[in-house]
Short mmCIF file of C-alpha atoms and ligand atoms in Angstrom, two decimals:
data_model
loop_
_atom_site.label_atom_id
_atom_site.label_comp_id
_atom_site.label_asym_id
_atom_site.label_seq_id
_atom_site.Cartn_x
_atom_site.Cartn_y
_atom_site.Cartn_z
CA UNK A 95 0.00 0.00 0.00
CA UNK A 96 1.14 3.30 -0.65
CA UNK A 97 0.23 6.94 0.41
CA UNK A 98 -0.07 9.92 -1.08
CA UNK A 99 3.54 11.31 -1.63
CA UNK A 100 2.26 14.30 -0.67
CA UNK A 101 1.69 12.80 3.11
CA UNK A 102 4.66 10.62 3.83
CA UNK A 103 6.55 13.40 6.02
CA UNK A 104 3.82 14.62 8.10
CA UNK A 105 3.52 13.95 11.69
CA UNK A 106 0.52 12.97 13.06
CA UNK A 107 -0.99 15.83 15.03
CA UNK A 108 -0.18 15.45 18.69
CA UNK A 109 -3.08 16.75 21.33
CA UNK A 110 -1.89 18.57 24.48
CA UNK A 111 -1.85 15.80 27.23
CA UNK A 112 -5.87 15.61 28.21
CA UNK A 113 -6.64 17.02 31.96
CA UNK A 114 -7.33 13.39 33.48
CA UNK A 115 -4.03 11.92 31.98
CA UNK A 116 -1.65 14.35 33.41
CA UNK A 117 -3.90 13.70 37.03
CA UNK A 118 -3.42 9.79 36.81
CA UNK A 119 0.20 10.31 36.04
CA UNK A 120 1.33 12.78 38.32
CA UNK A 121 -1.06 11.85 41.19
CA UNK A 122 -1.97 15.03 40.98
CA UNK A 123 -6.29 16.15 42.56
CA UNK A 124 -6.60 19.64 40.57
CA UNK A 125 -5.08 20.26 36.56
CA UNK A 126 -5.27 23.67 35.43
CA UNK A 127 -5.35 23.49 31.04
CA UNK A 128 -4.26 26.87 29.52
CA UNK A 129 -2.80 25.63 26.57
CA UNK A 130 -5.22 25.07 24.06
CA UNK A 131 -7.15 28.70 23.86
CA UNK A 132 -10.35 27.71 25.45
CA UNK A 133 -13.19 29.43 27.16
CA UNK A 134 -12.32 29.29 30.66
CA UNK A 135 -16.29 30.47 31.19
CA UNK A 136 -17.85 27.43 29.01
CA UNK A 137 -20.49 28.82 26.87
CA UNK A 138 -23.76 30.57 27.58
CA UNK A 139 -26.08 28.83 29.33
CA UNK A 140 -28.76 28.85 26.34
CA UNK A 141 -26.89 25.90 24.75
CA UNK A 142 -27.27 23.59 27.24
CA UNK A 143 -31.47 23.73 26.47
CA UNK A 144 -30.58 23.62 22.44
CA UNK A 145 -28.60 20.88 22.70
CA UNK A 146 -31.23 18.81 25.02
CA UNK A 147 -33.85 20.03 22.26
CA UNK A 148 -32.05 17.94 20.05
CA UNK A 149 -31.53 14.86 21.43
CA UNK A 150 -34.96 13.42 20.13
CA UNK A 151 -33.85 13.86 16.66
CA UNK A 152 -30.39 12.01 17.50
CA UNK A 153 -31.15 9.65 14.70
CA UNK A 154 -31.63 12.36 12.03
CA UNK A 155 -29.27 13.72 9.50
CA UNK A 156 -28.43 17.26 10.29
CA UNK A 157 -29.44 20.06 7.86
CA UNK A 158 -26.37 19.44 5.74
CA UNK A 159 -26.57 23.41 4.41
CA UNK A 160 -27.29 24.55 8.34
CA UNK A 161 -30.10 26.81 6.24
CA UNK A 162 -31.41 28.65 9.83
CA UNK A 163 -28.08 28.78 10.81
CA UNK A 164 -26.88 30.57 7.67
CA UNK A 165 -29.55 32.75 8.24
CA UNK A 166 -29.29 34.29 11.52
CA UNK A 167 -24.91 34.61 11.17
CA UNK A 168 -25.81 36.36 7.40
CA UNK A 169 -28.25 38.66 9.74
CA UNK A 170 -25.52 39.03 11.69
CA UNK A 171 -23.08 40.06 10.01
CA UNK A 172 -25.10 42.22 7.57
CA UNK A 173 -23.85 39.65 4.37
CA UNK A 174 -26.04 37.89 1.75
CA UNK A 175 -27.06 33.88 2.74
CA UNK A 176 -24.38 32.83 0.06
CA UNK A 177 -21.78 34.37 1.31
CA UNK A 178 -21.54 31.53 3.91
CA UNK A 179 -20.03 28.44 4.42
CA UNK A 180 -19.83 25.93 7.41
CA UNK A 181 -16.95 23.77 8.45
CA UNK A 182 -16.57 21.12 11.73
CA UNK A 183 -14.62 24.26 13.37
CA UNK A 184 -12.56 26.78 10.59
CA UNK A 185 -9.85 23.59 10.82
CA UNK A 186 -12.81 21.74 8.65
CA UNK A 187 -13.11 25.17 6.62
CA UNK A 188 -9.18 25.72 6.05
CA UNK A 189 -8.92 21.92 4.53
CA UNK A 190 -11.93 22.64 2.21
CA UNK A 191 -9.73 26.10 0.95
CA UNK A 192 -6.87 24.14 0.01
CA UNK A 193 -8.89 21.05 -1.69
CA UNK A 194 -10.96 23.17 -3.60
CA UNK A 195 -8.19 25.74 -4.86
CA UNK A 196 -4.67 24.17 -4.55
CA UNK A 197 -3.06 21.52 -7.00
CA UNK A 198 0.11 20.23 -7.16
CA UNK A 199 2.57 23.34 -7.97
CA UNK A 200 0.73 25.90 -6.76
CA UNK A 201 2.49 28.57 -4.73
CA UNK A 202 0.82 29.73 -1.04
CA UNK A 203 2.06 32.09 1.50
CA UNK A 204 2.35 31.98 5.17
CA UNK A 205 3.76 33.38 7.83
CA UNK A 206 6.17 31.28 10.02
CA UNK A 207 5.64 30.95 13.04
CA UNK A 208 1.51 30.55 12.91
CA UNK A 209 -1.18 28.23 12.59
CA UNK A 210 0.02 25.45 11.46
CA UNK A 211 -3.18 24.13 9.31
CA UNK A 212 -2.01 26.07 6.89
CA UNK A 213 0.60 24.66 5.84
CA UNK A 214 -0.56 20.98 6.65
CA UNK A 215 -3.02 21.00 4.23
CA UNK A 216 -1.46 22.85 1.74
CA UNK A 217 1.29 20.07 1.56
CA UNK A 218 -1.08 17.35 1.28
CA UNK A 219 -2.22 19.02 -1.85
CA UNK A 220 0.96 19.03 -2.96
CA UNK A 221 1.02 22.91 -3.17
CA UNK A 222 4.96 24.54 -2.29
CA UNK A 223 4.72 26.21 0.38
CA UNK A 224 6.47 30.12 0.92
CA UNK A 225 6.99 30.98 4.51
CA UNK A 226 7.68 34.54 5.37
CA UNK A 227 9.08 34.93 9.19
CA UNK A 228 7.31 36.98 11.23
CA UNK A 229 8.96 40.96 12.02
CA UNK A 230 8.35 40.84 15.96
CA UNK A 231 6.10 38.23 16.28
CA UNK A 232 3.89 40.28 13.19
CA UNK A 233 2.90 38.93 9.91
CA UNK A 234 5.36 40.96 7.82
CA UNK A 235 2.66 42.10 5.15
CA UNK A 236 4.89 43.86 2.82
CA UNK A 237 7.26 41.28 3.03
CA UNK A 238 4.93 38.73 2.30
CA UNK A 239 3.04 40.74 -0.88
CA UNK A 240 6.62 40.36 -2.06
CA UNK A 241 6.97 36.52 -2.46
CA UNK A 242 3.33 37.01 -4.08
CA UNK A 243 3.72 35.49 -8.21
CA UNK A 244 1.99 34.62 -10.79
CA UNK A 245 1.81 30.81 -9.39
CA UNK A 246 0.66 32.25 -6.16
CA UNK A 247 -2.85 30.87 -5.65
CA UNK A 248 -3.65 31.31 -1.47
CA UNK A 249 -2.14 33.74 1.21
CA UNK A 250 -2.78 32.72 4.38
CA UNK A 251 -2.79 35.67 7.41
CA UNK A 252 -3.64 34.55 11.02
CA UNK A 253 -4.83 37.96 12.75
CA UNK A 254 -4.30 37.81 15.75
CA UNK A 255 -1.46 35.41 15.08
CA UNK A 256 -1.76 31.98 16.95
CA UNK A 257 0.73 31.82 17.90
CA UNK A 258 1.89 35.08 19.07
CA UNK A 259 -1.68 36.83 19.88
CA UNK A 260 -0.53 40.19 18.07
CA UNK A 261 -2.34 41.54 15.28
CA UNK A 262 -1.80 43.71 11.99
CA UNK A 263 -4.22 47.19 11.94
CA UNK A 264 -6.77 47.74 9.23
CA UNK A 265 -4.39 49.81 7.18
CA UNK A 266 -1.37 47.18 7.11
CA UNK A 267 -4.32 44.67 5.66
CA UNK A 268 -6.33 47.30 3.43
CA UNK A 269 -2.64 48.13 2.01
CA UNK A 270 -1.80 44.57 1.37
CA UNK A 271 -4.87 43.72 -0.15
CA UNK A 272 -4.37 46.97 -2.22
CA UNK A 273 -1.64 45.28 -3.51
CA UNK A 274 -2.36 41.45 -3.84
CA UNK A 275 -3.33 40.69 -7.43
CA UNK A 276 -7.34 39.76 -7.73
CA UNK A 277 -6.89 36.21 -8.92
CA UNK A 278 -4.92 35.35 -5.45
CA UNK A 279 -6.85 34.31 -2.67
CA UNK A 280 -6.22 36.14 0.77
CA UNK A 281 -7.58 33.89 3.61
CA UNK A 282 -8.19 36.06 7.38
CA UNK A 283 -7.94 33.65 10.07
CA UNK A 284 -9.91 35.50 12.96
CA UNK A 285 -10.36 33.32 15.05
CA UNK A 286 -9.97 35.19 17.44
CA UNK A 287 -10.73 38.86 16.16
CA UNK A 288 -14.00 39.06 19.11
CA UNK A 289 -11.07 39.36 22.04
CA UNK A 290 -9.50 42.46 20.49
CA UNK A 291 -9.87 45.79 22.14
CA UNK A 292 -7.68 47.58 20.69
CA UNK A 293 -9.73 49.61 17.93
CA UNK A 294 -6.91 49.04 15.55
CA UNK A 295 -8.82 45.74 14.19
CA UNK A 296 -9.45 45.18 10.73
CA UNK A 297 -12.82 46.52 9.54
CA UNK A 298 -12.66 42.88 7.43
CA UNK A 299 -16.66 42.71 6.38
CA UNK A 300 -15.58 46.14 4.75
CA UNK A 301 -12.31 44.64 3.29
CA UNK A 302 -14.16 41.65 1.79
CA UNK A 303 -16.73 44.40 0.33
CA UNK A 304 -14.34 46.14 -1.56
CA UNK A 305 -11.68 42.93 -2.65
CA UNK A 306 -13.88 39.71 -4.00
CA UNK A 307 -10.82 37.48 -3.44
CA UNK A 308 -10.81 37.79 0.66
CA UNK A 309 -12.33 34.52 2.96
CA UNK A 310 -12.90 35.70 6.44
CA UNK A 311 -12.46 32.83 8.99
CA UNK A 312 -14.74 32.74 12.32
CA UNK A 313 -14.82 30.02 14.81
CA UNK A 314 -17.61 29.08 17.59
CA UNK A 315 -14.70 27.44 19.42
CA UNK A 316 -13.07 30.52 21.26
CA UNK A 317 -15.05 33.19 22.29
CA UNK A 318 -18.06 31.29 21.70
CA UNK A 319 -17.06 28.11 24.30
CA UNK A 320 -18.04 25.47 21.77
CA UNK A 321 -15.00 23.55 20.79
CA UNK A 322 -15.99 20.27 21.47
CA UNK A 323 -18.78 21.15 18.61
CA UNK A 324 -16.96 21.56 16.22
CA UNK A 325 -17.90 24.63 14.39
CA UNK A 326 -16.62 27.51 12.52
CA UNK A 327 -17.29 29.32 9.52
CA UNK A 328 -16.45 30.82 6.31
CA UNK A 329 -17.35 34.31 4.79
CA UNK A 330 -16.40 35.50 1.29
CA UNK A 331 -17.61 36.46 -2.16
CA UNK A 332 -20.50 33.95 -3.52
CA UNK A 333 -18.23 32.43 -6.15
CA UNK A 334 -15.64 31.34 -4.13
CA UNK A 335 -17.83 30.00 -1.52
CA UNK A 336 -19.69 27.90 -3.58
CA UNK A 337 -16.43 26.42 -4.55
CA UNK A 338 -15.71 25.57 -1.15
CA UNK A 339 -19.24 23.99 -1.23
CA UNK A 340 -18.81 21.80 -4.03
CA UNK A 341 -15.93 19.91 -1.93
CA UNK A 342 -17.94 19.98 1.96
CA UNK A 343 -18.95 16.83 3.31
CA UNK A 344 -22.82 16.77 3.08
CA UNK A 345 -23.23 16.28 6.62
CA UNK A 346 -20.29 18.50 8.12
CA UNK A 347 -21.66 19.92 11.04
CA UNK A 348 -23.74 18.28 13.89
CA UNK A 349 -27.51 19.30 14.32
CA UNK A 350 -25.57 20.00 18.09
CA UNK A 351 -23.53 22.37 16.81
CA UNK A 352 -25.77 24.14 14.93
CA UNK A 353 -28.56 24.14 17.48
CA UNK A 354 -25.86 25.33 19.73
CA UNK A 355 -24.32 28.27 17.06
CA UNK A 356 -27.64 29.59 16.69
CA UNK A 357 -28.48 30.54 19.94
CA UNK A 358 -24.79 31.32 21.00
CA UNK A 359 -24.48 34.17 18.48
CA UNK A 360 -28.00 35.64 20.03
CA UNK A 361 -26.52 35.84 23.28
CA UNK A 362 -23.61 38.65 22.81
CA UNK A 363 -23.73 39.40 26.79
CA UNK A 364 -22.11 36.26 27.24
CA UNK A 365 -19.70 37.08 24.78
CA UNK A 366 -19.11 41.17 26.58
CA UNK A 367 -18.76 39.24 29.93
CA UNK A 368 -15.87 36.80 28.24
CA UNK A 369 -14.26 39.68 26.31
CA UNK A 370 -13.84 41.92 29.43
CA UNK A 371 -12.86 39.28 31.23
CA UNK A 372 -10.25 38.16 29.18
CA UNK A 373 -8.96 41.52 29.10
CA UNK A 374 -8.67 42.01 33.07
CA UNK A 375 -6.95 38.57 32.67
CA UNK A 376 -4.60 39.93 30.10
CA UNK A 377 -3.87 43.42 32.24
CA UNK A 378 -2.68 40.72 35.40
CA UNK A 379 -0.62 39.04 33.40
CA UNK A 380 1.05 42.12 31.94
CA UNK A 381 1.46 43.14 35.03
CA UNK A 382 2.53 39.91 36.40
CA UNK A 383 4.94 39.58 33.91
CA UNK A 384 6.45 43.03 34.44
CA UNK A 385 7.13 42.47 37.92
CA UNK A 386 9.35 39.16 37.40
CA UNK A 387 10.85 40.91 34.36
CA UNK A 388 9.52 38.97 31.80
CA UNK A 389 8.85 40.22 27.64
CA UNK A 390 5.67 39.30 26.38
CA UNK A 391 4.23 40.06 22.64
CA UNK A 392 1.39 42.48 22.46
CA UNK A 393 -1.83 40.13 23.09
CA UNK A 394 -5.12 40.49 21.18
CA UNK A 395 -6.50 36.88 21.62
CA UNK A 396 -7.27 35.20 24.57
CA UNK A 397 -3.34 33.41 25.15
CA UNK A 398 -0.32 35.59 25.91
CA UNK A 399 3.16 34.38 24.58
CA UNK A 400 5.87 35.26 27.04
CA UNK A 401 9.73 34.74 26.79
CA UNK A 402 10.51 33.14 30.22
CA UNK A 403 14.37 33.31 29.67
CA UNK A 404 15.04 29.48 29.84
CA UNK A 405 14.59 26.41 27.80
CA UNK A 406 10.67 26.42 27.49
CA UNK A 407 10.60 22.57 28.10
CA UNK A 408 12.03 22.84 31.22
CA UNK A 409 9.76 25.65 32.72
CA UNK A 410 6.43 23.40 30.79
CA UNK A 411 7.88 19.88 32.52
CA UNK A 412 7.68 22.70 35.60
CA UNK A 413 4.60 23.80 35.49
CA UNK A 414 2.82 20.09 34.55
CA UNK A 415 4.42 18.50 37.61
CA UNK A 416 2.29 21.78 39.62
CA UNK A 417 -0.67 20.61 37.43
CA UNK A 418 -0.61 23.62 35.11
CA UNK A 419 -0.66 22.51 31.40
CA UNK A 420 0.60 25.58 28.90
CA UNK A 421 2.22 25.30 25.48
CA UNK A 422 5.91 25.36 25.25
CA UNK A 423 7.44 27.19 22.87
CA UNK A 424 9.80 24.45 21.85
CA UNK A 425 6.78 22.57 19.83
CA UNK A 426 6.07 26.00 18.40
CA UNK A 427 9.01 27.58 17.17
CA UNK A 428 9.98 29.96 20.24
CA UNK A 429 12.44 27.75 22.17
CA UNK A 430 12.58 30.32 24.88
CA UNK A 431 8.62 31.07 25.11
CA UNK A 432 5.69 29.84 26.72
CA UNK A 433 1.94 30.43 24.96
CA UNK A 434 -0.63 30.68 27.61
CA UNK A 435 -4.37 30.88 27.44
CA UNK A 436 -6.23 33.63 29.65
CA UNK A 437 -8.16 31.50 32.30
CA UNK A 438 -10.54 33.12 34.85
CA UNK A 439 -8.39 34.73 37.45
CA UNK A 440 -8.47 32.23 39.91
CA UNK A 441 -6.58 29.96 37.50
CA UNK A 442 -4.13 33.53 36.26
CA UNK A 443 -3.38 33.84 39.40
CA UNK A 444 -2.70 29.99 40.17
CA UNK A 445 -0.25 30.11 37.34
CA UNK A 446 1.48 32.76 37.81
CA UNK A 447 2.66 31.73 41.67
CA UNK A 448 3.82 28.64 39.96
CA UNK A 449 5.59 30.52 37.53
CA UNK A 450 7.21 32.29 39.86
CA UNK A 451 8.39 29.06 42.38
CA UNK A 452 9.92 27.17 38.40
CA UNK A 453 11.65 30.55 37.87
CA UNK A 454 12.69 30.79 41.30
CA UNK A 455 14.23 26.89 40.92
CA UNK A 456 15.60 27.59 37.73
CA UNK A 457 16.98 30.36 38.27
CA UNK A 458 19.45 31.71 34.75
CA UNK A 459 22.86 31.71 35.74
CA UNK A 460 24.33 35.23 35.09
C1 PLP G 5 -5.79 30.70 14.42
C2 PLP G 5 -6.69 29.53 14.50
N1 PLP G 5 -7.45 29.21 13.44
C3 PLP G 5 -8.27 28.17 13.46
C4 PLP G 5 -8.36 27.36 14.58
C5 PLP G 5 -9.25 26.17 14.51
O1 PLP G 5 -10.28 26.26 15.39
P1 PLP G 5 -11.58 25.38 15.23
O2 PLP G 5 -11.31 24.33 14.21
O3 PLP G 5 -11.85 24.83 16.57
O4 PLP G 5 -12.63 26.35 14.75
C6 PLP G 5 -7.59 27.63 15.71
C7 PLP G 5 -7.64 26.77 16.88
O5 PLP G 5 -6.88 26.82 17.78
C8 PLP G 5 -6.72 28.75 15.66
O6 PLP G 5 -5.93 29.06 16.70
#
């Protein structure tokens, strides 16, 4: 039997070590997870009723075009119905982008370090892949419209940045896509864009008003506390959605997770407790980090990266044996770093004493 050649060198993802594993192993009553950019408030407590709703139609098919779904996020967002598409989470929508557009040959951008989904699916399309590093932790637009040619088919910008957390303004993306040929596609990851406070934000429902060849990316998973749904979206021009149509699954997304979508998009003072939340968390931190004289990049999501001085693997092996689970740097292309998600500040706080006690033991020689 034999593969794709296209797949032969790719790992097989790895999940974070789950909560009750690192318990058994390490003995260990309470596990804090801030590694994999969750809601540390669950999700509004209207989905729990949607979801029970729908367990007496369990043995039914799912609307396979999520048709009152569509309708409510179009009303949302002030777009037309087929504008739209659906993926199990934006992973689901990224790996429809590169089957429907990319064939062997074709050219796509990315930054490096970011989201690595990307990338992964662009290889198993067979597509060569141009990696641009990032200019302090920030997609380096300019540099990137430079690598763009006439084999160029996707550009792929995570904003904020997963995973850095920083973000590039409206201008830096209105001048880029000023510049990016019409025939390219220009893929906005933004995942994360509800956590940003900053007012600098791209105005991207504008953006993809004025340039036909722009796919925003949205996800229920963050903000929204449904990642164990599996549900995200896509938003673009009508063309190029219905080409990412003609390759979905017909059944992609659970009747769950679109019972659940629908009524977590109608409850935005959920979402204004989370974002405000998140941002006290991220204020502590700063602060936190500050005082034990620690660099972190500007933050716009709900994780902060910080550069903890030391081999990341030894301050994550650290923190695990405390029962704190982050992301080290080392699987992430900051050997130095740690990515952590915001948790409620009963957990920031938890984390950063432990922080403090693995610096403390591993103290840098000067
Ligand atoms: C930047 C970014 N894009 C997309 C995703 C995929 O999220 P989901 O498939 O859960 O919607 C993630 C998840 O961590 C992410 O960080």
């Amino acid at each position: 039997m034999q593969p794709k050649q296209t797949i032969v060198h790719l790992p097989v993802y790895q999940p974070g070590k789950p909560i009750e594993a690192v318990k058994r192993e390490l003995g260990l009553k309470e596990v804090i997870k801030l590694a994999s950019n969750e809601n540390p408030f669950g999700c509004s407590p209207k989905v729990k009723e949607a979801i029970e709703a729908e367990l007496s139609s369990i043995s039914l098919y799912p609307d396979g075009g999520s048709v009152e779904l569509t309708g409510v996020i179009a009303e949302h967002l002030g777009v037309e119905t087929n504008q739209l598409v659906f993926g199990a989470g934006s992973d689901e929508v990224i790996l429809m982008i590169a089957r429907a557009f990319l064939v062997p040959g074709d050219e796509t951008i990315m930054a490096t370090h970011t989201f690595p989904q990307y990338k992964h699916n662009a290889e198993i399309e067979g597509a060569v892949c141009i990696e641009v590093p990032l200019k302090d932790g920030t997609h380096d637009l300019p540099a990137m419209l430079s690598k763009v040619t006439e084999r160029t088919k996707i550009v792929w910008i995570c904003n904020p940045n997963n995973p850095t957390g920083t973000i590039n303004s409206h201008q830096e993306t209105a001048d880029f896509l000023a510049g990016v040929p019409a025939n390219v596609l220009v893929i906005l990851d933004e995942a994360y864009c509800e956590y940003d406070l900053s007012g600098q934000y791209p105005k991207s429902l504008e953006l993809l008003e004025k340039h036909k060849n722009v796919v925003l990316l949205r996800t229920f998973s963050k903000i929204y506390g449904l990642a164990s749904l599996r549900i995200g979206y896509g938003v673009g021009h009508p063309e190029v959605i219905r080409s990412i149509n003609q390759v979905r699954e017909p059944f992609n997304t659970s009747r769950f997770a679109q019972a659940a979508a629908l009524v977590a998009i109608q409850d935005q003072e959920f979402i204004d407790f989370c974002r405000k939340a998140n941002a006290s968390g991220l204020q502590y931190m700063k602060e936190q980090f500050a005082r034990l004289g620690l660099q972190s990049f500007p933050a716009h999501g709900n994780f902060v990266m910080v550069d903890v001085q030391r081999p990341a693997e030894l301050v994550f092996d650290a923190l695990l044996r405390k029962g704190i689970i982050v992301r080290g740097g080392h699987q992430l292309g900051f050997p130095t770093y740690l990515r952590v998600t915001i948790g409620s500040s009963e957990q920031n706080e938890k984390f950063i004493t432990a922080l403090e006690q693995v610096l403390a033991d591993t103290a840098v020689q000067a």
